[in-house]
Coordinates of C-alpha atoms in Angstrom, one line a residue:
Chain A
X144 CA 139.8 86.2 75.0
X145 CA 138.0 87.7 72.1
X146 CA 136.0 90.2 70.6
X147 CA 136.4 87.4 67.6
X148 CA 137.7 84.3 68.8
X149 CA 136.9 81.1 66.9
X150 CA 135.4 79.5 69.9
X151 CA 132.8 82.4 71.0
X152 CA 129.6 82.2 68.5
X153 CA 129.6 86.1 68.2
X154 CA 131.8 89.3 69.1
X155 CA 131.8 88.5 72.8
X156 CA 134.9 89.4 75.1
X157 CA 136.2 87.9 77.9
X158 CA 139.1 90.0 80.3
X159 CA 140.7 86.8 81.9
X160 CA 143.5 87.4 84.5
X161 CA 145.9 83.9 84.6
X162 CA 148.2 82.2 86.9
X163 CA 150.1 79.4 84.3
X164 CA 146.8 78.7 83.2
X165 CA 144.5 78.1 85.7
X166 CA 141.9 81.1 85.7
X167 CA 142.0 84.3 88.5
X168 CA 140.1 86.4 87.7
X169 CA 136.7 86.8 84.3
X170 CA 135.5 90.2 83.3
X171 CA 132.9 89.6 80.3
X172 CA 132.5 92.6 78.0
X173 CA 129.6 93.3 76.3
X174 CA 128.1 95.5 73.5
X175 CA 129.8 94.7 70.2
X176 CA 126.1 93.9 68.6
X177 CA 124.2 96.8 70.6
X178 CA 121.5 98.3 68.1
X179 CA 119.5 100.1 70.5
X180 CA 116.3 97.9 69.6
X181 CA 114.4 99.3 72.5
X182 CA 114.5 103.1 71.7
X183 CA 114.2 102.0 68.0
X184 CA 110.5 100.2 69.0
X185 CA 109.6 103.2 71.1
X186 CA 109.4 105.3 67.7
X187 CA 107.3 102.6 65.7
X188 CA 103.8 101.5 66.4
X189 CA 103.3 98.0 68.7
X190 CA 102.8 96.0 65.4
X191 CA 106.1 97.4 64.0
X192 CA 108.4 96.8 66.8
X193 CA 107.0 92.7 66.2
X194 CA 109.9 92.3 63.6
X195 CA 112.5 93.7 66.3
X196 CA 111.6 90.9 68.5
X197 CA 112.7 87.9 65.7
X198 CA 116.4 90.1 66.0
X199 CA 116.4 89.8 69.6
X200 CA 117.3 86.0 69.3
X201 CA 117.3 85.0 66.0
X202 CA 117.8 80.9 67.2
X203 CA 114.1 81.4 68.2
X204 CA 112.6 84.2 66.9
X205 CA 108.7 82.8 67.5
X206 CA 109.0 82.3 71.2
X207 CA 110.4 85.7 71.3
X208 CA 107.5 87.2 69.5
X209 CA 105.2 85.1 71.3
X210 CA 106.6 86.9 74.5
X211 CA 105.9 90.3 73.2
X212 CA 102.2 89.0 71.7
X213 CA 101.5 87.8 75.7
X214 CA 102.5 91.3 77.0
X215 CA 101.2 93.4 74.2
X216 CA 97.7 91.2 74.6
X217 CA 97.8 92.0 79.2
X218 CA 98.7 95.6 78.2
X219 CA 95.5 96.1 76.3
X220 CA 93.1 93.5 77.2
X221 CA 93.3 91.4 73.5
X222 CA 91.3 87.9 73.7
X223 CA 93.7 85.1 71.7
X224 CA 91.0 82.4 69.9
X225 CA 91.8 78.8 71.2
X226 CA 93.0 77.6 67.7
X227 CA 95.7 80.7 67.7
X228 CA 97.0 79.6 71.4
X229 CA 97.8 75.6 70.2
X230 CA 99.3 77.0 67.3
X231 CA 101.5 79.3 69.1
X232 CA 102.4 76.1 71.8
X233 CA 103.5 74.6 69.0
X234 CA 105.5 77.2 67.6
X235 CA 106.9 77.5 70.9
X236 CA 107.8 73.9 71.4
X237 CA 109.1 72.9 68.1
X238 CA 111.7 76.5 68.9
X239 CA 112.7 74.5 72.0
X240 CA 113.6 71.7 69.6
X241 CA 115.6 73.8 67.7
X242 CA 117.4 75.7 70.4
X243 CA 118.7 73.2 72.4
X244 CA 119.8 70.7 69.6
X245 CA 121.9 73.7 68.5
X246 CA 123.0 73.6 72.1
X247 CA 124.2 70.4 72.5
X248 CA 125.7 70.3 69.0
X249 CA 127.7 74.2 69.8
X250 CA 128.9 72.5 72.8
X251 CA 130.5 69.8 71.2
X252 CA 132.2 72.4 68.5
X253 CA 133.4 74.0 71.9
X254 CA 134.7 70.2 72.8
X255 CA 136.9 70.2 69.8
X256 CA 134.4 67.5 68.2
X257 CA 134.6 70.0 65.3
X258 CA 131.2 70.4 63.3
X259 CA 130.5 66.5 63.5
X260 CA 127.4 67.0 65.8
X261 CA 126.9 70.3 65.1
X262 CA 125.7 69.1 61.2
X263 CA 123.4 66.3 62.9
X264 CA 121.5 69.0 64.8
X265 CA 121.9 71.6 61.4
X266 CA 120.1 68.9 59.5
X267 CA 117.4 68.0 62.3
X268 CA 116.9 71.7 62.5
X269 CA 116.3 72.0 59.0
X270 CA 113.3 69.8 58.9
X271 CA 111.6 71.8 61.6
X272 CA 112.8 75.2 59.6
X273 CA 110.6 73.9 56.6
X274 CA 107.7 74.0 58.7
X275 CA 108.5 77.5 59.9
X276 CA 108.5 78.4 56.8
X277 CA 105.6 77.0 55.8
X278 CA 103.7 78.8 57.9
X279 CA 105.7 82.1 58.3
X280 CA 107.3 82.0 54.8
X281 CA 110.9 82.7 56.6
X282 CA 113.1 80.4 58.0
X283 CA 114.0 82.1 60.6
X284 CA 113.0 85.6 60.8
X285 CA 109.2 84.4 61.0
X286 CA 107.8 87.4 62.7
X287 CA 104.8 85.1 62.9
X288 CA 102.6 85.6 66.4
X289 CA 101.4 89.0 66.3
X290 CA 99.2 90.3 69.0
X291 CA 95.7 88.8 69.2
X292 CA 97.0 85.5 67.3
X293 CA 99.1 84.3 64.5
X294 CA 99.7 86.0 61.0
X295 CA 98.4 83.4 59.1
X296 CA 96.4 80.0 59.2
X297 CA 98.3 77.1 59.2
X298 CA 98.6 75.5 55.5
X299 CA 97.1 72.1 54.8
X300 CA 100.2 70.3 54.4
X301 CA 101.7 71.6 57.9
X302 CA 99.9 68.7 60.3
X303 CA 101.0 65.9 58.3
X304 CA 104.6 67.1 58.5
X305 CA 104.7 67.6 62.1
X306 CA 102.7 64.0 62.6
X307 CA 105.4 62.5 60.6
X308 CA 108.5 64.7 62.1
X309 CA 107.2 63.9 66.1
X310 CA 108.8 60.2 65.9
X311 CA 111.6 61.5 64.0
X312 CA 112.6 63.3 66.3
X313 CA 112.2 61.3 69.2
X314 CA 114.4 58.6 67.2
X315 CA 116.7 62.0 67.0
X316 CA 116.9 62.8 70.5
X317 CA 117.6 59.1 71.2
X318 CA 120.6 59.0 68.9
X319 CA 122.2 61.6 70.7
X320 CA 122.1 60.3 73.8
X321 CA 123.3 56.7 72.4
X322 CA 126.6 58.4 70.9
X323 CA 127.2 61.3 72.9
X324 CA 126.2 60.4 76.6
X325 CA 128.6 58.2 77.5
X326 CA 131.4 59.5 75.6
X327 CA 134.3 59.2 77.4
X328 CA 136.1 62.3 76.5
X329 CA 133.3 64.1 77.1
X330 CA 132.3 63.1 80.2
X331 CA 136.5 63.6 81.2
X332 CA 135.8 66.9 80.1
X333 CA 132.4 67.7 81.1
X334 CA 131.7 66.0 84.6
X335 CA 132.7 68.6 87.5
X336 CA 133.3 71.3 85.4
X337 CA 132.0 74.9 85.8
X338 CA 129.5 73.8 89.3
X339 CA 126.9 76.3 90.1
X340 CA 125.3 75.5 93.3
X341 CA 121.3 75.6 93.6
X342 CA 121.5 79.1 95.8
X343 CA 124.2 81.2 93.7
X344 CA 122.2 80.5 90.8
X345 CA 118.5 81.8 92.0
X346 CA 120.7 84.6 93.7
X347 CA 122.0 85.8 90.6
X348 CA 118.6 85.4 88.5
X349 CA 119.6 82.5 86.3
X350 CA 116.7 81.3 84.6
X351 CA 116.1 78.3 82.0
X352 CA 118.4 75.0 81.5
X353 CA 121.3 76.2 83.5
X354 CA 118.3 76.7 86.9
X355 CA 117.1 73.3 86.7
X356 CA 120.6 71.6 85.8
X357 CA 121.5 73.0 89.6
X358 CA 118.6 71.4 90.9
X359 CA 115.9 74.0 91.4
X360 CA 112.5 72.9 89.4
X361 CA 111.2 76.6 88.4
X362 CA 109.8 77.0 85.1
X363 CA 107.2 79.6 84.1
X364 CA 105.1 77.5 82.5
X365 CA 104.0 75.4 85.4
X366 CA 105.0 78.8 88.1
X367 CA 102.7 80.9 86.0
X368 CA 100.8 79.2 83.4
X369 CA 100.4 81.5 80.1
X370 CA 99.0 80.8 76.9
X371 CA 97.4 77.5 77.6
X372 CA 100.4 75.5 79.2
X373 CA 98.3 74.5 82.3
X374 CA 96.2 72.2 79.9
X375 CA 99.0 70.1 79.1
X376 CA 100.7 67.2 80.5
X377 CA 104.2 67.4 81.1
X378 CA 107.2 66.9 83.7
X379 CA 110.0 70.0 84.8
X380 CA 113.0 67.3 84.7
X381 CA 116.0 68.7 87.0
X382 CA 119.4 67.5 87.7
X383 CA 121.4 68.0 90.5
X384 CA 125.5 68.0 89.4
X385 CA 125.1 71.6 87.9
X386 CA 127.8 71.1 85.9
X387 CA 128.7 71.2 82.4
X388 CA 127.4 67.8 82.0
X389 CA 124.1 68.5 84.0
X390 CA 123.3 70.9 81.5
X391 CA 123.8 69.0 78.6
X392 CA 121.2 65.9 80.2
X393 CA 119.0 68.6 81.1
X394 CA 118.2 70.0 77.3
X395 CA 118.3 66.6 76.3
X396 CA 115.4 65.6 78.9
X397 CA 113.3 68.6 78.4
X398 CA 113.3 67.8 74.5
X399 CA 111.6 64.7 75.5
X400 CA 109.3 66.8 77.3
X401 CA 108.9 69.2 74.4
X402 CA 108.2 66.6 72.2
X403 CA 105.3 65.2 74.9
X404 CA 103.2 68.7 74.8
X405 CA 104.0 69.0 71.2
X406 CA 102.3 65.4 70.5
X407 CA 99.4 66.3 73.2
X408 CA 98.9 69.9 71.0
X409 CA 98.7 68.2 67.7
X410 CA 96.0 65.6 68.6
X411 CA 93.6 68.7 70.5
X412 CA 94.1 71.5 67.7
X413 CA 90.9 72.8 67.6
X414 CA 89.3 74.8 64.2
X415 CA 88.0 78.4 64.3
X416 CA 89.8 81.4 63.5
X417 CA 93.4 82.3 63.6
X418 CA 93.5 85.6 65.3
X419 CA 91.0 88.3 66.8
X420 CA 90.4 91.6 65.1
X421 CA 93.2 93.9 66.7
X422 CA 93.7 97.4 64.7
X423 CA 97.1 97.7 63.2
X424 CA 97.6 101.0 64.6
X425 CA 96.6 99.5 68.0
X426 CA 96.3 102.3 70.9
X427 CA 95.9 100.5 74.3
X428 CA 95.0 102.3 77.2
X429 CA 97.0 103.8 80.0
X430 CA 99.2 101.9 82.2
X431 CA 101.8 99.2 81.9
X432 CA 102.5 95.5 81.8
X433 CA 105.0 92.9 82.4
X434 CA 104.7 89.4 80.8
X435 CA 107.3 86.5 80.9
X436 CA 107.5 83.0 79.4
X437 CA 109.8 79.9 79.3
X438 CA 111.5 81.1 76.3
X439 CA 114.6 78.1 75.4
X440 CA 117.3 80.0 76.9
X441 CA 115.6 80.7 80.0
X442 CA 113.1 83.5 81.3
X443 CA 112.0 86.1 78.4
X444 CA 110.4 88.9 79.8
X445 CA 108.8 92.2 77.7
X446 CA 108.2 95.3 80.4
X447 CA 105.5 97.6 78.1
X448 CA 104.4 101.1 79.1
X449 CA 101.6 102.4 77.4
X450 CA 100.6 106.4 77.4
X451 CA 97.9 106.0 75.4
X452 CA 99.3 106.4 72.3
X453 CA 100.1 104.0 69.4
X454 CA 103.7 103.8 70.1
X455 CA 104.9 102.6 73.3
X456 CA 106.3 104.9 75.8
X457 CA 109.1 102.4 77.1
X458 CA 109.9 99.1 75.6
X459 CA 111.7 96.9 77.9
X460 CA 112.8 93.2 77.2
X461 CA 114.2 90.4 79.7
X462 CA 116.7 89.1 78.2
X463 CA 117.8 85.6 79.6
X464 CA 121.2 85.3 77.8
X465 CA 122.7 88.1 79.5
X466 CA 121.0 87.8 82.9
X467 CA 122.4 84.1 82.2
X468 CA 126.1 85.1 82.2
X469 CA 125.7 86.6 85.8
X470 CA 127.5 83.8 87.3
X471 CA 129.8 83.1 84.9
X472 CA 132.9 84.4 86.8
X473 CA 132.0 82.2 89.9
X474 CA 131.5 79.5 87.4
X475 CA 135.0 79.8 85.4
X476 CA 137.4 80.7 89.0
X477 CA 140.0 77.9 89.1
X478 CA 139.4 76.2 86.4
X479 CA 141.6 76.3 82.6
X480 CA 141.8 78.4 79.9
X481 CA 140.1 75.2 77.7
X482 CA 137.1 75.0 80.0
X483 CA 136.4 78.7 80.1
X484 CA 135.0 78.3 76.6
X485 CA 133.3 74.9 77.6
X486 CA 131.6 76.5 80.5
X487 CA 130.7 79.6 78.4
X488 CA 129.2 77.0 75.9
X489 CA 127.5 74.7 78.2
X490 CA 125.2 77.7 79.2
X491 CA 123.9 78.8 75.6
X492 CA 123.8 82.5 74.8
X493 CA 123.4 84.4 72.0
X494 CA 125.0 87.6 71.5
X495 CA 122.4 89.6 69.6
X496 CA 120.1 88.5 73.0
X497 CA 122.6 90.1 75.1
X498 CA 123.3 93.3 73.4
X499 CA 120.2 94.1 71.5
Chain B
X132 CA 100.8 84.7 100.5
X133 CA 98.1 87.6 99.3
X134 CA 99.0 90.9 98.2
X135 CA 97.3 92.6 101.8
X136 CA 99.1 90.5 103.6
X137 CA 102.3 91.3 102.0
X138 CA 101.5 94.5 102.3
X139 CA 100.5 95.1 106.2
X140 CA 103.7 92.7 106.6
X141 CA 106.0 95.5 105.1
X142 CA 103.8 98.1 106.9
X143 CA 104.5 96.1 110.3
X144 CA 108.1 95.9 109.6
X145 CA 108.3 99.6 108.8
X146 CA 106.2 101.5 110.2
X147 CA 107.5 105.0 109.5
X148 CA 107.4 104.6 106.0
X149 CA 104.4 105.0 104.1
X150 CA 103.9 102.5 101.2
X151 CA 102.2 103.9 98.3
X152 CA 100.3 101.3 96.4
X153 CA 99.3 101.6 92.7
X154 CA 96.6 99.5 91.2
X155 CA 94.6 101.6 88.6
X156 CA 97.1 101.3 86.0
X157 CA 99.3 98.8 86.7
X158 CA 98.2 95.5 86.1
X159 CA 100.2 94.1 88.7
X160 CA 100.5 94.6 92.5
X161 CA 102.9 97.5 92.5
X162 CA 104.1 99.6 95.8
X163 CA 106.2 102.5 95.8
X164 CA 109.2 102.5 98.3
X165 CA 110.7 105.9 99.3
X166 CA 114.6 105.6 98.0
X167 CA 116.4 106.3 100.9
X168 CA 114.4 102.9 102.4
X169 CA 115.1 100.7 99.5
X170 CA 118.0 98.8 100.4
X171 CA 115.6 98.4 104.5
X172 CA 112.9 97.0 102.3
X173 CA 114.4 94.8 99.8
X174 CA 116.4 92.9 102.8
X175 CA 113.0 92.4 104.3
X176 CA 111.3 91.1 101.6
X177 CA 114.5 88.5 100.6
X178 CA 114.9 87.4 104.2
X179 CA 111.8 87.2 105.5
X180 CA 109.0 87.1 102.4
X181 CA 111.5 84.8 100.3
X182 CA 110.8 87.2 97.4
X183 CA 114.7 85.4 96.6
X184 CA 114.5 86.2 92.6
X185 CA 115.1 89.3 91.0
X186 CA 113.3 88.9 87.5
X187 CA 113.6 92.7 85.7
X188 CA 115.3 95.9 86.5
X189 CA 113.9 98.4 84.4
X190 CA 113.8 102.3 84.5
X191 CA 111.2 104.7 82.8
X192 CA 111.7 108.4 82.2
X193 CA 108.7 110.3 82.6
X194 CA 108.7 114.3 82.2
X195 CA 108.6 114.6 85.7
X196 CA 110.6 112.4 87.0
X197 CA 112.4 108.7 86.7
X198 CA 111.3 105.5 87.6
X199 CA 112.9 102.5 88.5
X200 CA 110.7 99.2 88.5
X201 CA 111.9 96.0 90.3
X202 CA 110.0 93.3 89.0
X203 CA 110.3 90.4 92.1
X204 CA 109.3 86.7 91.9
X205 CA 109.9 84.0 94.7
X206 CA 111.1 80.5 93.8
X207 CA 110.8 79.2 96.7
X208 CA 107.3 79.6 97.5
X209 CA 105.8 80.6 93.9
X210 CA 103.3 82.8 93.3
X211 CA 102.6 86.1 91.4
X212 CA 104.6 89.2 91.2
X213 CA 105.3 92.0 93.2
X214 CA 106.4 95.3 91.9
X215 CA 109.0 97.6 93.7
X216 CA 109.3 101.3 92.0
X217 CA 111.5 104.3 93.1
X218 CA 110.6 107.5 92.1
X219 CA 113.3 110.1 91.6
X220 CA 111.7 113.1 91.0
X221 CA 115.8 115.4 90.7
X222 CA 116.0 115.0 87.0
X223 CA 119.4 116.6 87.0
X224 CA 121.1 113.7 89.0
X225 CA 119.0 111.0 89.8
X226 CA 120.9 108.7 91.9
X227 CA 119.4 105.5 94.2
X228 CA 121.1 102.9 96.0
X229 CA 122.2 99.4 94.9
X230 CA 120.3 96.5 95.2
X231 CA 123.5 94.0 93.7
X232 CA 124.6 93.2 97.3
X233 CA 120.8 92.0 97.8
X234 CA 120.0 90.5 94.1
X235 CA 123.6 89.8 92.7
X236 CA 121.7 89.1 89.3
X237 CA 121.0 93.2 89.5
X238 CA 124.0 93.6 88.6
X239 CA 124.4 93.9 84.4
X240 CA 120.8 95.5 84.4
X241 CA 121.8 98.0 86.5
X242 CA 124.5 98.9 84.5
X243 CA 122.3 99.2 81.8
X244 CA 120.4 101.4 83.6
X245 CA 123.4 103.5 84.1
X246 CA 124.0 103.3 80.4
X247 CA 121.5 103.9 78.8
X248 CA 119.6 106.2 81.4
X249 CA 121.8 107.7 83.2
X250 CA 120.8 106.8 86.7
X251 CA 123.9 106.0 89.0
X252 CA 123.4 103.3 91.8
X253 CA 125.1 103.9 95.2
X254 CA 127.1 101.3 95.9
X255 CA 127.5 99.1 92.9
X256 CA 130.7 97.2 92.9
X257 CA 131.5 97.8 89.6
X258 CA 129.0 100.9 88.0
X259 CA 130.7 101.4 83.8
X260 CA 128.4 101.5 80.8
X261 CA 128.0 98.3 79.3
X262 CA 126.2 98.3 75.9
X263 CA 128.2 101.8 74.9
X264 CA 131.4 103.0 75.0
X265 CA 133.1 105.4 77.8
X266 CA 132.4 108.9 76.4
X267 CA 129.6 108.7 74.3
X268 CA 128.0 111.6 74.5
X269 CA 124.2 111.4 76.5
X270 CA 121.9 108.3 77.6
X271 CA 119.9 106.7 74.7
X272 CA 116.7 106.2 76.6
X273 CA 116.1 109.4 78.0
X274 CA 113.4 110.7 76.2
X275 CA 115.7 114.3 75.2
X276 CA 118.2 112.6 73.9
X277 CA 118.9 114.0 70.3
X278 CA 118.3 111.2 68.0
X279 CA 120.1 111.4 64.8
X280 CA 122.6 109.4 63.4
X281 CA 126.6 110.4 64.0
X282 CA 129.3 110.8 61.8
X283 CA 132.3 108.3 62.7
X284 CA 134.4 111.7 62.5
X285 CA 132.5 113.3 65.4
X286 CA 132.5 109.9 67.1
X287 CA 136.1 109.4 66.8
X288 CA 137.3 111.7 70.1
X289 CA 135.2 109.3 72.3
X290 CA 136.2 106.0 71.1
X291 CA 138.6 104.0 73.4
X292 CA 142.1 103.8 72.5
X293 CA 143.2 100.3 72.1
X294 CA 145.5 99.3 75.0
X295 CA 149.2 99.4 74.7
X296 CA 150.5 95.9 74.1

């Protein structure tokens, strides 16, 4: 199945070996979208190699540079002002927004409800993209939180957007649930499909939605607090089916959660500045450092060695989408052809994530 | 559990080997395992330390030798990291054993390894490139690698045939 099949959202290839049509044997193949972005960032400066990250996964291209900005910032000791940290939680939580609303919608695409969700979430997304760009000036290559802080100062208009957009959305996420949760066809389709039990899944390193839809309550920001998640308020939902359906409640719940922190960060955004004084041809000392968040798709990690010099002698990233797929031949083993693409669907990659 | 304790734990379990541990540079607790006692010392720490969660494979080439860093996490009992390296100091065939049979989710990173860095792993179940194609010429990462762009023409002897149907 594939490089270009209408069902995959990229060039992603799938070997399957059949009996009728009941699936023997998966062999994913990867590398149709491979641009070498880490060798590329080991030639530019730490500051340059911040537009690489938006290309990483260009669904949520600020938690991805707020990944990089938290190991850039260990690597060579950079203080964040408190302003720049609630800024960048909100960055980070409306992205969540964004990327599992895509989810939910692509899943339904892969359903065969052809496009009719999908253009809900498009047009949700939308609203949140306008206040990307008014802060960034790009939809979605916003290249926004830079080591030490954020590029720019939010714009006076920006906070009574989001106060207005908070109960919109939550009227959002309550939609979908009313017309999509207890679908019948989906559940038919949905309910027992593509099981990941609790063990196979931390064995193979799955991180994100797909974890906690098998029942294991791990997430960075309450097993390692960055930024300034330990000051908020919010709950890890988990579900315990693991299935297909699992993981769509699960996105669905932590959007409710999203939208809790998010609510919390607007009320507490404290003034002062935007960003600490960090050199643009930044040299940080010796050594190395390894940073990871709670990025949508699961756990975003950026391995940074320095030598001392202003580019970075190795530039390593985490990337959840293809550490995500680990499990996806164990996940897809007797089941059809048709839930093949479900199952792929139900765990949310992107393809530029996996292949960089 | 504290880093000295997980520390005179290993050295209890093993004591013939001696643990390096790096701290100046590194900002995380890091200790360096003799290769041939990797596959001894990452069974340890899964079955008995519940370090259970591979989080990042990665491998650095330095001008003496290579590095491979094993970043570990434990979901069961949380907690901060712990950093495995291997150094192979034969730059002409650096080889190390697998740890997929330990942490299946090594798997695609240490193919990517092999890709792009040219390391093997001993007992992989299934060690091909993954990001490039069979025959292209050299590993990316390395830091010798010629970097310039190629012509399709002198591309074209590599690329894979398409299969036969």
């Amino acid at each position: 199945m594939g490089p270009q099949h209408p069902s995959t959202h990229g060039v992603f290839r799938m070997i399957l070996t059949l009996d009728g049509e009941t699936v023997v044997d998966l062999k994913p193949m990867f590398g149709y979208l491979h641009r070498g972005l880490e060798k590329t960032s080991e030639e530019r400066t730490y500051l340059q190699a911040v537009p690489f990250t938006d290309r990483l996964d260009y669904i949520c291209s600020m938690t991805n540079n707020f990944a990089y900005a938290v190991a850039v910032e260990r690597l060579a000791d950079i203080e964040v002002p408190p302003r720049a940290e609630y800024i960048r939680v909100i960055m980070g939580e409306l992205t969540r927004l964004i990327n599992h609303m895509l989810g939910i919608g692509f899943l339904f695409n892969e359903l065969g409800a052809w496009y009719t969700p999908v253009v809900y979430a498009f047009r949700e997304r939308e609203r949140i993209m306008d206040l990307f760009e008014m802060a960034s000036g790009s939809r979605m290559m916003c290249n926004y939180i830079r080591p030490g802080g954020v590029a720019a100062d939010l714009p006076e208009e920006f906070l009574p957007h989001l106060k207005k957009l908070i109960p919109h959305l939550k009227r959002f996420v309550a939609e979908i649930r009313f017309y999509l949760s207890e679908n019948e066809i989906f559940r038919a389709r949905s309910v027992g499909v593509g099981f990941l039990p609790a063990d196979m899944a931390v064995a193979n390193s799955i991180t994100g939605p797909v974890l906690r839809a098998s029942g294991v309550t791990y997430d960075v920001r309450r097993a390692e607090p960055y930024s300034i998640y330990d000051e908020f308020e919010f709950d890890i939902p988990t579900q315990v089916e693991g299935d297909v359906y699992a993981r769509y409640a699960q996105r669905l719940d932590e959007m409710d959660e999203s939208l809790k922190i998010l609510s919390q960060a607007v009320e507490r955004l404290p003034d002062g500045e935007y960003t600490s004084k960090v050199p643009s041809r930044l040299r940080p000392p010796k050594g190395e450092s390894y940073a990871r968040i709670e990025a949508p798709k699961g756990e975003l990690g950026f391995y940074l060695v320095s030598d001392g010099s202003p580019n970075p002698y190795r530039w390593r990233n985490r990337p959840p989408s293809l550490i995500n797929l680990s499990a996806l031949r164990e996940m897809c083993l007797g089941h059809k052809v048709a839930d093949v693409v479900v199952i792929y669907g139900s765990i949310d990659v992107t393809l530029a994530d996996i292949d960089r | 559990m504290t880093n000295d304790e997980i520390l005179s734990k290993l050295q209890e379990a093993f004591p013939q080997v001696e643990f390096q541990v790096q701290t100046e540079e590194t900002k995380n607790f890091t200790v360096i395992v003799p290769a041939e006692r990797l596959v001894d010392v990452a069974t340890y720490l899964r079955d008995h330390l519940k370090f259970d969660y591979l989080s990042n494979l990665a491998s650095v080439d330095y001008p003496e030798r290579f590095e491979v860093v094993y970043h570990l996490y434990s979901m069961k009992r949380g907690g901060g990291v712990l950093v495995l390296k291997v150094l192979l100091p034969d730059r002409e065939k650096p080889e190390v054993d697998s740890v997929t049979p330990i942490w299946p989710g090594a798997n695609y990173q240490e193919r990517e390894v092999y890709d792009l860095m040219g390391i093997s792993f001993n007992g992989h179940p299934d060690l091909r490139r993954i990001m490039l194609w069979d025959g292209f010429p050299g590993h990316p990462l390395r830091k010798d690698f010629e970097n310039r762009t190629y012509t399709f023409k002198e591309l074209e002897p590599t690329r894979p045939k398409p299969p036969d149907w």
